[in-house]
PDB file of N, CA and C in Angstrom:
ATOM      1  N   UNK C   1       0.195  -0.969  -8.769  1.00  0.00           N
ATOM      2  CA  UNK C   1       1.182  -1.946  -8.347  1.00  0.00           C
ATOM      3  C   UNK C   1       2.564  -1.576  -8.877  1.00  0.00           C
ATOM      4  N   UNK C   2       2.698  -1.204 -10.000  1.00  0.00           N
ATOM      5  CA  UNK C   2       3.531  -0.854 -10.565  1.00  0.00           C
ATOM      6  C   UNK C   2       4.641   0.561  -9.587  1.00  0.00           C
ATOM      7  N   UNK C   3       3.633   0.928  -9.288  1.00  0.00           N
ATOM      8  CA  UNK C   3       4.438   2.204  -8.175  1.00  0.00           C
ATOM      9  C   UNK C   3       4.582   1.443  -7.393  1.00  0.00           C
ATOM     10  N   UNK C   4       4.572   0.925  -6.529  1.00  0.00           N
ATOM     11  CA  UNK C   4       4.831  -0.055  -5.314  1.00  0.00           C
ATOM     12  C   UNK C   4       6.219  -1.090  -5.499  1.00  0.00           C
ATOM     13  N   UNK C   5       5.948  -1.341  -7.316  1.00  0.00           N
ATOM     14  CA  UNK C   5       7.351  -2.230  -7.675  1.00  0.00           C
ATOM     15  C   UNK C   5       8.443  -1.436  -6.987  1.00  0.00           C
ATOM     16  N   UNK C   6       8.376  -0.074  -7.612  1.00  0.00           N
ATOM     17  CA  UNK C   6       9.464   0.755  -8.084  1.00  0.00           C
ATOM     18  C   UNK C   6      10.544   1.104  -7.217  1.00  0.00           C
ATOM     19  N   UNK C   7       9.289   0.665  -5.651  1.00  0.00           N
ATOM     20  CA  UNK C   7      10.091   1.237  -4.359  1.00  0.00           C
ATOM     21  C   UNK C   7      10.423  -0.363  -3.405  1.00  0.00           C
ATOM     22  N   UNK C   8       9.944  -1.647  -4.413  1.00  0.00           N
ATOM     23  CA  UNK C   8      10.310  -2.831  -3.706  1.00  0.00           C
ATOM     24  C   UNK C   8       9.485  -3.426  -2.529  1.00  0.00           C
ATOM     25  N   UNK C   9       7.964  -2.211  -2.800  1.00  0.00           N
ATOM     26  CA  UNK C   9       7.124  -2.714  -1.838  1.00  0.00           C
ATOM     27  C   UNK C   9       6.010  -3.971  -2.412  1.00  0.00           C
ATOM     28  N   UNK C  10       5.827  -4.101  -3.659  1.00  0.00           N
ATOM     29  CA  UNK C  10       4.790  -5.385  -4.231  1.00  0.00           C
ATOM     30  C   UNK C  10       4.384  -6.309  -2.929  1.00  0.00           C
ATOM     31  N   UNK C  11       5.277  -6.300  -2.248  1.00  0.00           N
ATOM     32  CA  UNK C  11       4.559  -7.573  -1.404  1.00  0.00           C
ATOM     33  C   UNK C  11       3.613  -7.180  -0.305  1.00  0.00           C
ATOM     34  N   UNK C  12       3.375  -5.634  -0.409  1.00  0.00           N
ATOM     35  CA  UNK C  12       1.979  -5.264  -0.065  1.00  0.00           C
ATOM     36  C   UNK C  12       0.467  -6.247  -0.680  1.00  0.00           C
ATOM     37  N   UNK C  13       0.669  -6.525  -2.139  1.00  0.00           N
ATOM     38  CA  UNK C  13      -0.243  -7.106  -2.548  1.00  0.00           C
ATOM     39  C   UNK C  13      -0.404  -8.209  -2.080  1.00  0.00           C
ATOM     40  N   UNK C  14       0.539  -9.480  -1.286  1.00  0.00           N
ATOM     41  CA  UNK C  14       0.808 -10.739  -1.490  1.00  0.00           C
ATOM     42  C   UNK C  14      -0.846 -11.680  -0.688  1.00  0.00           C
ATOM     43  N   UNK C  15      -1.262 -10.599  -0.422  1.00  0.00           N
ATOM     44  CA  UNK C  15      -2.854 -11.019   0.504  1.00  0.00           C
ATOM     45  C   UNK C  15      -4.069 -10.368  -0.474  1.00  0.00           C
ATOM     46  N   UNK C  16      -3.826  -9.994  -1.637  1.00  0.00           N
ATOM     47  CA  UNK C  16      -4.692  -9.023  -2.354  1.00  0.00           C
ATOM     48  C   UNK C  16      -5.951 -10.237  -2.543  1.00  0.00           C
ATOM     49  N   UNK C  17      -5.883 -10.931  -2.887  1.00  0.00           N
ATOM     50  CA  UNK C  17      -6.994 -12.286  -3.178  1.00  0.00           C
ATOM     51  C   UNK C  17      -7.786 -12.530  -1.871  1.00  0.00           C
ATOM     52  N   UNK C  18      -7.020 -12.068  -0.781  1.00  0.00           N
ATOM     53  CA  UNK C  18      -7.760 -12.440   0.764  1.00  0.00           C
ATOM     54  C   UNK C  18      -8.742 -11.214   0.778  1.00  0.00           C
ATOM     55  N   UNK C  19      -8.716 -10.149   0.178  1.00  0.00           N
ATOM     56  CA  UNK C  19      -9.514  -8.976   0.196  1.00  0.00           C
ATOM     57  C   UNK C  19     -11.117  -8.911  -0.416  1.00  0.00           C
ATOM     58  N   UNK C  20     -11.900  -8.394   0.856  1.00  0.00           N
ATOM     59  CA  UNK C  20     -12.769  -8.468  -0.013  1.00  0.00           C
ATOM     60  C   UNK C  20     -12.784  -7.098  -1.068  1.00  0.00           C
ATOM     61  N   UNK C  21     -13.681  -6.556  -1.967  1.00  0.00           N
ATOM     62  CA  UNK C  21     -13.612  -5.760  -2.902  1.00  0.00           C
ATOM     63  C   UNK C  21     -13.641  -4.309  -2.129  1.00  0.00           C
ATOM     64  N   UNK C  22     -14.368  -4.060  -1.247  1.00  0.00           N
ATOM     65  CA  UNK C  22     -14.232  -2.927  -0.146  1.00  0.00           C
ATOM     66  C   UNK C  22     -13.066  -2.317   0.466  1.00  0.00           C
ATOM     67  N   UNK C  23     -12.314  -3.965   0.704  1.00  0.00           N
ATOM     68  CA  UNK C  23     -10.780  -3.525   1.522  1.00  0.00           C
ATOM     69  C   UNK C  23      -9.947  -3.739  -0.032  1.00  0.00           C
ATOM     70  N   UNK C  24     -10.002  -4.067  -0.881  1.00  0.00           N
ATOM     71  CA  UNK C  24      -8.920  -4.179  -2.088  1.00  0.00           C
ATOM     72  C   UNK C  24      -9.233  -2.199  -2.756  1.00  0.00           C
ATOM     73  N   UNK C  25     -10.671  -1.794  -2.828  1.00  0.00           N
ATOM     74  CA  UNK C  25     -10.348  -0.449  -3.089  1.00  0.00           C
ATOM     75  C   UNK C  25     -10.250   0.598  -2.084  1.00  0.00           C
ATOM     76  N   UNK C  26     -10.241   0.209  -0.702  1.00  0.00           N
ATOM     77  CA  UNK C  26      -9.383   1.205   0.030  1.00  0.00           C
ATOM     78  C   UNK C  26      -8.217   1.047   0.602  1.00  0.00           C
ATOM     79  N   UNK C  27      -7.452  -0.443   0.220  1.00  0.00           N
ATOM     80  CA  UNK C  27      -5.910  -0.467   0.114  1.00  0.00           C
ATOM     81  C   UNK C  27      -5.508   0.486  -0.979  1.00  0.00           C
ATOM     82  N   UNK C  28      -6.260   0.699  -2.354  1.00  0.00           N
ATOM     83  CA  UNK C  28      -5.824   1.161  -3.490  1.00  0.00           C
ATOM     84  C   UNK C  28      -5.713   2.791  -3.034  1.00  0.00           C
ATOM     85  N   UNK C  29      -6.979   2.824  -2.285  1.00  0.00           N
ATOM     86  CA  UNK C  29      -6.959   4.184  -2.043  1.00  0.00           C
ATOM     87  C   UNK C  29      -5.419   4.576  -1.083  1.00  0.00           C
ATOM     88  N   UNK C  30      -5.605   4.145  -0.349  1.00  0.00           N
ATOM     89  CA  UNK C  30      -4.028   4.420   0.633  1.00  0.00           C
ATOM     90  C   UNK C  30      -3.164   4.341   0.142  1.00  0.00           C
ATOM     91  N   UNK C  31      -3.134   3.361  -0.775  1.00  0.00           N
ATOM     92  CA  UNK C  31      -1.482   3.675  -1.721  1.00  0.00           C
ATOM     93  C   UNK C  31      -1.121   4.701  -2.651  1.00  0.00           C
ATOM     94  N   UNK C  32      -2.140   4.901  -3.097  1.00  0.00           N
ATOM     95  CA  UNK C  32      -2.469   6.195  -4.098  1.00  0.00           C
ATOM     96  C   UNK C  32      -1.710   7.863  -2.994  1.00  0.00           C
ATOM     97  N   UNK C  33      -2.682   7.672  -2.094  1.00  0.00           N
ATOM     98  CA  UNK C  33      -2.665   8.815  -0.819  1.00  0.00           C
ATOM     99  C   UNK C  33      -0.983   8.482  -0.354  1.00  0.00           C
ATOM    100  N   UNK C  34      -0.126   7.710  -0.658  1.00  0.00           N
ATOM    101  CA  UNK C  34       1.223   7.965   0.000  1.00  0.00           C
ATOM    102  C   UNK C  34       1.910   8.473  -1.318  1.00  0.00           C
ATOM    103  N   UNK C  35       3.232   9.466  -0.365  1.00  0.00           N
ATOM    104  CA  UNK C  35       4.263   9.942  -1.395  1.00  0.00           C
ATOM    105  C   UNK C  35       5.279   8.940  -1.011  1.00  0.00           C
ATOM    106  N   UNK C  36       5.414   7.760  -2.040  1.00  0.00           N
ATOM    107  CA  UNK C  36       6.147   6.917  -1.956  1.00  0.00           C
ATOM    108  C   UNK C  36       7.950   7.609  -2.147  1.00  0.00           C
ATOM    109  N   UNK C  37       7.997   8.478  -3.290  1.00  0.00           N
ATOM    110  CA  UNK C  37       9.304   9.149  -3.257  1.00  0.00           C
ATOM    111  C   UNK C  37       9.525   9.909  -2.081  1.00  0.00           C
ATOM    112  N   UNK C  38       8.871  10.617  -1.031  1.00  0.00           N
ATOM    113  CA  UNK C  38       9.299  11.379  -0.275  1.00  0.00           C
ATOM    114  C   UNK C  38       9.559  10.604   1.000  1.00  0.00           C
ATOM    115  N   UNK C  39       8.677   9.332   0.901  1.00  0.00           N
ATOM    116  CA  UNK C  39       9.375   8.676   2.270  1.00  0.00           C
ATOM    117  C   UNK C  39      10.419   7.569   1.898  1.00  0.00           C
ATOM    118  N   UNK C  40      10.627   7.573   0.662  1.00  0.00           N
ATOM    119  CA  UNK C  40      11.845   7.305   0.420  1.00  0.00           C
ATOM    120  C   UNK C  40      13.237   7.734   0.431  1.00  0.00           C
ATOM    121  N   UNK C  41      13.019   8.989   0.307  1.00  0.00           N
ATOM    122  CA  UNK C  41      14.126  10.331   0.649  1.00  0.00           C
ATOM    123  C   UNK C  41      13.995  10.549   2.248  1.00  0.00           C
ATOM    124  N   UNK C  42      13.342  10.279   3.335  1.00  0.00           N
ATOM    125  CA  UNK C  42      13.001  10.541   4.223  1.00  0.00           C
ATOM    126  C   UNK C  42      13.956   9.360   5.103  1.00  0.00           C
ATOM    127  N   UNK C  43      13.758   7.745   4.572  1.00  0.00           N
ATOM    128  CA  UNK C  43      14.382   6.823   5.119  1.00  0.00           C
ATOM    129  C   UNK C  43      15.926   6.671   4.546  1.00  0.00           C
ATOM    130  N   UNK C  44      16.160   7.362   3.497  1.00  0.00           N
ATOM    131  CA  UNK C  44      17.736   7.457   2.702  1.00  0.00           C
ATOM    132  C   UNK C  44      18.152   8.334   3.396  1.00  0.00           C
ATOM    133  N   UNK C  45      17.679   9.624   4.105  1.00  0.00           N
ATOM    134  CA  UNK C  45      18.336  10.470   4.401  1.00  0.00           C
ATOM    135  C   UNK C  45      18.574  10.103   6.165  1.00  0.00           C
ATOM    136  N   UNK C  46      17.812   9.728   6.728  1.00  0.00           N
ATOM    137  CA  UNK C  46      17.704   8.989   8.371  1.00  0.00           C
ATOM    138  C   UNK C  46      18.602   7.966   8.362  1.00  0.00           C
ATOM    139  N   UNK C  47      18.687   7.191   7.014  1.00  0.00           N
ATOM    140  CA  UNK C  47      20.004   6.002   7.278  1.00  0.00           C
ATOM    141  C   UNK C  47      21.325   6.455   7.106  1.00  0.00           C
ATOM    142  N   UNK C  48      21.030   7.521   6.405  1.00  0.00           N
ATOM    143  CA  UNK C  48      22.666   7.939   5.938  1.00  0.00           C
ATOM    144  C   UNK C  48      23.184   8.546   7.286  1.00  0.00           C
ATOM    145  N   UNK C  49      21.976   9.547   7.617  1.00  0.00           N
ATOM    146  CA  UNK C  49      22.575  10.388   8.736  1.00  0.00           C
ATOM    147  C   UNK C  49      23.328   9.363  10.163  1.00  0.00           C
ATOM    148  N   UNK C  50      22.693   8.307   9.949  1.00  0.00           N
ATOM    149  CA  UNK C  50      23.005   7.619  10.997  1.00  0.00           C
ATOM    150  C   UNK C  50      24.579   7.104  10.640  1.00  0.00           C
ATOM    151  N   UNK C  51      24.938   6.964   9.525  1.00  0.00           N
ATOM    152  CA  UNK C  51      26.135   6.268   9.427  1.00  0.00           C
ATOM    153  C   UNK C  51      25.762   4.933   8.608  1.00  0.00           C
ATOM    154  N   UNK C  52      24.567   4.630   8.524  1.00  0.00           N
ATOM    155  CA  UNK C  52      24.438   3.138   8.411  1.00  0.00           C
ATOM    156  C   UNK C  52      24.289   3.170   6.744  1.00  0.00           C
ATOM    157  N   UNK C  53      24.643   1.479   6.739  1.00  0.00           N
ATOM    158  CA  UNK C  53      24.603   1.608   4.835  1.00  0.00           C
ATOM    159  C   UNK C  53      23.158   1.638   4.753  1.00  0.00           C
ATOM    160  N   UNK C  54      22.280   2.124   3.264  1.00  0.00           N
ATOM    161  CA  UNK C  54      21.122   1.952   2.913  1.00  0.00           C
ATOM    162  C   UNK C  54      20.823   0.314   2.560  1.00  0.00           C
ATOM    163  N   UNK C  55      19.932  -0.233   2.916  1.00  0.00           N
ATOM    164  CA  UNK C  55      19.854  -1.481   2.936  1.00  0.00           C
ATOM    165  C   UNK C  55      18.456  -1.355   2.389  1.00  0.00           C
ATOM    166  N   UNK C  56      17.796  -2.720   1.397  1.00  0.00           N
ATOM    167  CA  UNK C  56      16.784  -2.917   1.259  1.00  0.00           C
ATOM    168  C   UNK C  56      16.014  -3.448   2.422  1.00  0.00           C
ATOM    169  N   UNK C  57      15.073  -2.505   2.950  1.00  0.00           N
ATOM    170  CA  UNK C  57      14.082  -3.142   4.083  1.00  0.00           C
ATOM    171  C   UNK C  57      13.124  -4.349   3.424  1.00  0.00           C
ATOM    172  N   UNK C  58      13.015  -5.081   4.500  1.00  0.00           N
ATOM    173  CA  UNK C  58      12.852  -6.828   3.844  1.00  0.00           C
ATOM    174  C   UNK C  58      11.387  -6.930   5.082  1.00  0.00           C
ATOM    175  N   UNK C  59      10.732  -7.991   4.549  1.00  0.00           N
ATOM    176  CA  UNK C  59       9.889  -8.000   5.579  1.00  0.00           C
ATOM    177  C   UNK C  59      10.318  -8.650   6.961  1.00  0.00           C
ATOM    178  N   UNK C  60       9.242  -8.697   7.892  1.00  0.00           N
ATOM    179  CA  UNK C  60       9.403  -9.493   9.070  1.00  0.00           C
ATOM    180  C   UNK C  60       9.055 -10.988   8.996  1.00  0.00           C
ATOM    181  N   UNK C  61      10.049 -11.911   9.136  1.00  0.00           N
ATOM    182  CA  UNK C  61       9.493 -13.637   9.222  1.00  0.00           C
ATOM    183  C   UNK C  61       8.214 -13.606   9.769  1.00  0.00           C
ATOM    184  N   UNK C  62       7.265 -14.221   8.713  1.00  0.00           N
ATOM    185  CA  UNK C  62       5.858 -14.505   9.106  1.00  0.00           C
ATOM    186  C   UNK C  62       6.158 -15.700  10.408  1.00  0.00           C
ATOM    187  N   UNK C  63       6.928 -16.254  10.659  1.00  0.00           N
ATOM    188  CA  UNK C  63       7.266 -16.996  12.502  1.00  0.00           C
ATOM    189  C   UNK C  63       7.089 -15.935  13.787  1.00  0.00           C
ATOM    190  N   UNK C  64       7.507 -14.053  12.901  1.00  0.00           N
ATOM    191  CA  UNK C  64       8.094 -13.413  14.689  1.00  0.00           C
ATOM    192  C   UNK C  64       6.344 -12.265  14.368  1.00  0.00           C
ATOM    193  N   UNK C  65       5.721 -12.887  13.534  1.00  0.00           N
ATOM    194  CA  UNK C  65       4.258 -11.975  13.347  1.00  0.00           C
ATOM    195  C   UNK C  65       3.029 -12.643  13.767  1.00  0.00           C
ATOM    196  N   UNK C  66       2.327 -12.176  14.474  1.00  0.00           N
ATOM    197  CA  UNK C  66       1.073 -12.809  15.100  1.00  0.00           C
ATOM    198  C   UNK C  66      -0.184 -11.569  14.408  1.00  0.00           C
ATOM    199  N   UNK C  67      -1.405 -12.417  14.949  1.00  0.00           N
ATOM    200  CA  UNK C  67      -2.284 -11.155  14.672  1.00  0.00           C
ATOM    201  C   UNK C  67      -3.174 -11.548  16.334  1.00  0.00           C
ATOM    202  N   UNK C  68      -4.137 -10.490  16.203  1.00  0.00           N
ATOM    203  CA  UNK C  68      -5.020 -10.097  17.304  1.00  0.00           C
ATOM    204  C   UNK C  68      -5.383 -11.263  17.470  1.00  0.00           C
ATOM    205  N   UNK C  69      -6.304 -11.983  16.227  1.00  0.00           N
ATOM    206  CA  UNK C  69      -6.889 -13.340  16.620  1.00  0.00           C
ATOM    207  C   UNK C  69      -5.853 -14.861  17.100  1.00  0.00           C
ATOM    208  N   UNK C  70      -4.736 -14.356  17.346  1.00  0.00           N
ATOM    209  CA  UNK C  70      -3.628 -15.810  17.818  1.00  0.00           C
ATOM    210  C   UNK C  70      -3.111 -15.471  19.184  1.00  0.00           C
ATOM    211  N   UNK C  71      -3.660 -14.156  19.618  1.00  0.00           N
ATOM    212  CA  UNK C  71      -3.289 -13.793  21.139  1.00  0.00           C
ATOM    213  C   UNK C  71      -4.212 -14.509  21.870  1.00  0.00           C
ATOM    214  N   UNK C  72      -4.052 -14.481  23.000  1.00  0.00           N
ATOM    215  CA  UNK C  72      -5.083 -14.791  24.008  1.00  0.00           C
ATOM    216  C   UNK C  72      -5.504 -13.287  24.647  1.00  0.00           C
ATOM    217  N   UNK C  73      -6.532 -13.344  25.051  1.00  0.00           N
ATOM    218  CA  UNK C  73      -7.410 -12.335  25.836  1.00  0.00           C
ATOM    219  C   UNK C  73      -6.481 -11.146  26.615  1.00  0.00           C
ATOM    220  N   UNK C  74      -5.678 -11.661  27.723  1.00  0.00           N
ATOM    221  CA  UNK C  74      -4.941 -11.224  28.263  1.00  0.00           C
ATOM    222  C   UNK C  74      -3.969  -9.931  27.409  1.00  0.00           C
ATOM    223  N   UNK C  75      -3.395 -10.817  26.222  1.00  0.00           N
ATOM    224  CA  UNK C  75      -2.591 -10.413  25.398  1.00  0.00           C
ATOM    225  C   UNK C  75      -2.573  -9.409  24.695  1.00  0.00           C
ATOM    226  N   UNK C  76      -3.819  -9.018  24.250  1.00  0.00           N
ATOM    227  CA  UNK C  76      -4.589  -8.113  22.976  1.00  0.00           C
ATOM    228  C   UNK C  76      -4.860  -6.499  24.062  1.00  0.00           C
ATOM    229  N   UNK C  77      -4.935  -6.640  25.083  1.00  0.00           N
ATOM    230  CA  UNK C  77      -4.793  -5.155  25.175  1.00  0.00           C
ATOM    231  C   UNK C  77      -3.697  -4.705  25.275  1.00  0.00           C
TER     232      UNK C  77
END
């Protein structure tokens, strides 16, 4: 978690209690498996190039996020 602070992502965890023990150690595993510094240099260097200031990426309002199960039938493919 502590690596995750560093880059302002923690709120990866904010569902960690909704996990069962299966999906809590292969979230661990995937976070482990990212180079958090290199896609950090990756999105510093894509914003700069653009002109744009570096901004802290923030999440999306849980209002403009749905999941599979709040679609209707139609919707989900």
């Amino acid at each position: 978690m502590e690596m995750m602070k560093d880059y302002g992502q923690e709120d990866g965890f904010t569902l960690w209690e909704e996990l069962s023990v299966d999906e809590c150690n292969l979230l661990v595993k995937d976070i482990q498996g990212l180079d958090l510094l290199r896609i950090d240099q990756i999105i510093r260097c894509s914003l700069g190039s653009q002109g744009s200031p570096v901004l802290a990426i923030e999440l999306v309002p849980e209002a403009s996020v749905s999941t599979v199960e709040d679609r209707i039938p139609e919707a989900r493919e």
